[in-house]
CSV table of C-alpha atoms in Angstrom, one decimal:
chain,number,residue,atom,x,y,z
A,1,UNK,CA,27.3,11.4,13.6
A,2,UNK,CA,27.6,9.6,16.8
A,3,UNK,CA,24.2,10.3,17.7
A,4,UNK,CA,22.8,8.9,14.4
A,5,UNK,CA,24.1,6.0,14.5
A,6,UNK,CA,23.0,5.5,18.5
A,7,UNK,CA,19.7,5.9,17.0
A,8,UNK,CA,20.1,3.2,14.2
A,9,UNK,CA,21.5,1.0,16.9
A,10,UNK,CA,18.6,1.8,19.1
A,11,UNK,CA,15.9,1.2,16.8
A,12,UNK,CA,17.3,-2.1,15.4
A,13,UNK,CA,17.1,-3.0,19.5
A,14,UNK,CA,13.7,-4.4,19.5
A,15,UNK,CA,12.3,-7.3,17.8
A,16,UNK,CA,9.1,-4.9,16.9
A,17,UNK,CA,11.3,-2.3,15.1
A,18,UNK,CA,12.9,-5.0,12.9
A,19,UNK,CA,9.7,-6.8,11.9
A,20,UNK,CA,8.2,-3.0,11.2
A,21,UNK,CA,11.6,-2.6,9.1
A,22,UNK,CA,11.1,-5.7,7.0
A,23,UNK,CA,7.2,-4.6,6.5
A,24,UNK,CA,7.7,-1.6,5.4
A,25,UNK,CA,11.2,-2.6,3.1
A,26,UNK,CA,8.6,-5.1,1.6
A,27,UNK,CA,6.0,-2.5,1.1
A,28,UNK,CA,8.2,0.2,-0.8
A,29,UNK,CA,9.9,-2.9,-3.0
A,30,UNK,CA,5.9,-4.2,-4.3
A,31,UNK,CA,5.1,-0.5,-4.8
A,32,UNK,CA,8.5,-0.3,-6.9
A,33,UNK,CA,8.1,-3.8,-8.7
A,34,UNK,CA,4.3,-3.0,-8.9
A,35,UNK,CA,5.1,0.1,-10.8
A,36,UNK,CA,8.5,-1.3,-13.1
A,37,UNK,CA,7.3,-4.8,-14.1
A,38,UNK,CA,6.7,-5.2,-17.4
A,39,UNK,CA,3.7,-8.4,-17.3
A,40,UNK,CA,0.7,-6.9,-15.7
A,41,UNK,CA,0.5,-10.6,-13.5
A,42,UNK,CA,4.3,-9.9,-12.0
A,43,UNK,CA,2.8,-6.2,-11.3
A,44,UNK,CA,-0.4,-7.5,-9.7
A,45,UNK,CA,1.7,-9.9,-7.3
A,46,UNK,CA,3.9,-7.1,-6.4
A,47,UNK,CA,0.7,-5.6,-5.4
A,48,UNK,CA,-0.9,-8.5,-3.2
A,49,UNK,CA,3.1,-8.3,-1.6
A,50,UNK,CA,2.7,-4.7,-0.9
A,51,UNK,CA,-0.9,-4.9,0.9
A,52,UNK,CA,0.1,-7.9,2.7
A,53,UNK,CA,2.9,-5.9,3.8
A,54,UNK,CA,0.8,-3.0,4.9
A,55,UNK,CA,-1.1,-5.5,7.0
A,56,UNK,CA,1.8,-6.9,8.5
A,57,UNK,CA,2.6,-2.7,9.7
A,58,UNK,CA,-1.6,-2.2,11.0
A,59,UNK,CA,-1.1,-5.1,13.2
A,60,UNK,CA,2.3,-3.6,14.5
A,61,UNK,CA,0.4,-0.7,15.2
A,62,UNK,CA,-2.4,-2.9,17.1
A,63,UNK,CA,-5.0,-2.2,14.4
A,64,UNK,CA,-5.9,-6.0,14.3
A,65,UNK,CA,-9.1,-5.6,12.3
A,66,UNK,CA,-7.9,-3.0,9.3
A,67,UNK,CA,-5.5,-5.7,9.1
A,68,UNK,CA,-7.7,-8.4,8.7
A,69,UNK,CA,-9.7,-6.2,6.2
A,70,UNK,CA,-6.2,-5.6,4.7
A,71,UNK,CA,-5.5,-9.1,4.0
A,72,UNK,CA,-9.2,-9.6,2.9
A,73,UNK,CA,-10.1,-7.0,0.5
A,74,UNK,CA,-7.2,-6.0,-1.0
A,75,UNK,CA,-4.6,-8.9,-0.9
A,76,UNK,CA,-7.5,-11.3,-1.4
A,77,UNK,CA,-10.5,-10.2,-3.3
A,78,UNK,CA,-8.9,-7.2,-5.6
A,79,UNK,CA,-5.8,-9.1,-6.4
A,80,UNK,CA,-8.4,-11.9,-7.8
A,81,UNK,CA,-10.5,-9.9,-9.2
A,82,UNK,CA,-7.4,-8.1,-11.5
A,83,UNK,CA,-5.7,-11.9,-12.0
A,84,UNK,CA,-9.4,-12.8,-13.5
A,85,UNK,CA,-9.7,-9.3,-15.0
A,86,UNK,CA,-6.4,-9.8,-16.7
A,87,UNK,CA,-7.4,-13.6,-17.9
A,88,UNK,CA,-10.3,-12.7,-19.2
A,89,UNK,CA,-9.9,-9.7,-21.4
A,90,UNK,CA,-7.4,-10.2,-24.4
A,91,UNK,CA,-3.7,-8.4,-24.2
A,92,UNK,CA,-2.1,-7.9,-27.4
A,93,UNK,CA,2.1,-8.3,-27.4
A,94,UNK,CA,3.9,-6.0,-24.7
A,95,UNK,CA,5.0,-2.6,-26.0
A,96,UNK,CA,8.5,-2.5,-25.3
A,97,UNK,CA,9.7,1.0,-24.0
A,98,UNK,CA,12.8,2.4,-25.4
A,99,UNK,CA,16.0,2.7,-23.1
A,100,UNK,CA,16.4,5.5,-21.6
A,101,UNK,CA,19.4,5.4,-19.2
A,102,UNK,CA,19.7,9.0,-18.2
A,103,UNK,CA,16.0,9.0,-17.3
A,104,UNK,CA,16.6,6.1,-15.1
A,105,UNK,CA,19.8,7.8,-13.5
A,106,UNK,CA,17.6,10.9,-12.4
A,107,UNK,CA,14.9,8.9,-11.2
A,108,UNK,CA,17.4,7.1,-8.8
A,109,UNK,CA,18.8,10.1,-7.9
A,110,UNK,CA,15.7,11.9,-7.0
A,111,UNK,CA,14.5,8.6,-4.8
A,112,UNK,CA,17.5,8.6,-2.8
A,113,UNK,CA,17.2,12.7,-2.7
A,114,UNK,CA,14.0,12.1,-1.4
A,115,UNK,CA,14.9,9.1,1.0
A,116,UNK,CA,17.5,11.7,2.5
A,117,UNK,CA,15.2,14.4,3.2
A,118,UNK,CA,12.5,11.9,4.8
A,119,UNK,CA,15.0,10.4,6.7
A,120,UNK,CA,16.6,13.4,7.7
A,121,UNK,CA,13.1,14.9,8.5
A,122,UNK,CA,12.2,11.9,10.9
A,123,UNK,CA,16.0,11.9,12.7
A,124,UNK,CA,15.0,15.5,13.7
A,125,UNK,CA,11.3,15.0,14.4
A,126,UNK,CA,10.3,15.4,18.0
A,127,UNK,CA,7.7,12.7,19.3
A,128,UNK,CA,5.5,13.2,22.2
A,129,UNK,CA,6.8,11.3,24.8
A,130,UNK,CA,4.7,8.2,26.7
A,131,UNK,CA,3.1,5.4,25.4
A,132,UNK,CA,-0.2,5.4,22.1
A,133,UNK,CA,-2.9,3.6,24.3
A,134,UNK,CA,-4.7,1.8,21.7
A,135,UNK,CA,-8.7,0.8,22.1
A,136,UNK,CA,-9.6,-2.5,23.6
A,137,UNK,CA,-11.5,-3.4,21.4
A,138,UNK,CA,-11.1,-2.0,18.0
A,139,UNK,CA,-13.8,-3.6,15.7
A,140,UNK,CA,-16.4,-2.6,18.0
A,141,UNK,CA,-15.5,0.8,18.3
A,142,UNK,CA,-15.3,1.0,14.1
A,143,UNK,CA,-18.5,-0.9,14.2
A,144,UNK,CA,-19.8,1.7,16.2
A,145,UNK,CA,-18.3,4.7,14.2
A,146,UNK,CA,-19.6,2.8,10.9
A,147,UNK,CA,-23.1,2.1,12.1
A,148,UNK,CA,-23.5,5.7,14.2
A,149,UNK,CA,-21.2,8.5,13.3
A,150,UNK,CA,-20.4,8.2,9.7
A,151,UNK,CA,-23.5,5.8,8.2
A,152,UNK,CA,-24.7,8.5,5.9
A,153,UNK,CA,-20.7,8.8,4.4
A,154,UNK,CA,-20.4,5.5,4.9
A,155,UNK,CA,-23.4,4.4,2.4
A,156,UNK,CA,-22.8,7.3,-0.1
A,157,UNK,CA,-19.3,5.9,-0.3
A,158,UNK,CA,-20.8,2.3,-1.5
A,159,UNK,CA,-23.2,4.1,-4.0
A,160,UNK,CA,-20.6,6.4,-5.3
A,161,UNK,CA,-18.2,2.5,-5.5
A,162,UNK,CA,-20.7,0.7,-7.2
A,163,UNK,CA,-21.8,3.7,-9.6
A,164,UNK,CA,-18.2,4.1,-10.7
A,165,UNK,CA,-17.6,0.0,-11.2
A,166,UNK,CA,-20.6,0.1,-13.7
A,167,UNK,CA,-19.3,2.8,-15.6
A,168,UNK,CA,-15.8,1.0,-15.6
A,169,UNK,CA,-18.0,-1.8,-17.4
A,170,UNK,CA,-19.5,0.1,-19.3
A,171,UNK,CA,-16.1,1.9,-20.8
A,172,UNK,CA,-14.6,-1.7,-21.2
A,173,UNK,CA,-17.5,-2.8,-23.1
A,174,UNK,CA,-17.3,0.1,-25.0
A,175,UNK,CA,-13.7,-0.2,-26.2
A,176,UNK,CA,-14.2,-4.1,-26.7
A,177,UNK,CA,-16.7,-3.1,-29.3
């Protein structure tokens, strides 16, 4: 017991590890508000939270650019794009869903079950010892990836995107009608 809490101590030690441990609270509460709110607006916010919180952990991990992407094209651009998506299709009342309280009391005592066994899992892990040495320059290097490597994957991955947003169009249109 004394040995977990040295290590609770320790890690709360640095200014790094508390900012990671706000991210990442921040992250798992929009992914639980994303996924309990009732209005689809309140979920979408929880959402833009939880990406922004995910960039705040890439740039902890000195992964300055998928941060920036982050913040870009998921905070920004999807978030918009469901906000407009939401104001411009027509929502009928909310369904309200029954009450279910012993539902809700095994749910929150399988998350804490599995907070346990993660946690458990990551007081016993063994990590290499010495120091990640991180690219100096990431963007070029994924520029170079991108544009060398992984161009072929890279533009299948934007045809098979745009393919499947059509047909999401298509569906809507098709239920609208």
């Amino acid at each position: 017991m004394p040995n977990f809490l040295g290590n609770i101590v320790s890690f709360f030690s640095s200014g790094e590890s508390i900012v990671f441990f706000i991210c990442a609270l921040l992250a798992i509460g929009g992914a639980i508000f994303m996924i309990s709110l009732p209005r689809v607006v309140h979920m979408v916010l929880a959402l833009a939270l939880t990406f922004i919180s995910l960039a705040g952990l890439y740039v902890l991990l000195d992964a300055e650019f998928v941060a920036f992407v982050q913040v870009l094209i998921y905070a920004g651009a999807i978030s918009i794009l469901m906000i407009f998506g939401i104001m411009m299709t027509k929502h009928q009342e909310e369904e309200t869903e029954p009450k279910r309280p012993t539902h809700n009391a095994l749910l929150g005592i399988g998350v804490l079950a599995l907070f346990g066994i993660i946690f458990y899992a990551i007081q016993k892990a063994e990590f290499m010892p010495g120091q990640f040495q991180a690219g100096s320059d990431n963007t070029l290097e994924i520029g170079k990836l991108l544009m060398n490597q992984y161009a072929i994957p890279f533009e299948i991955m934007s045809v098979l995107l745009t393919v499947a947003f059509i047909g999401a169009i298509i569906v809507a249109k098709r239920e609208e009608d």
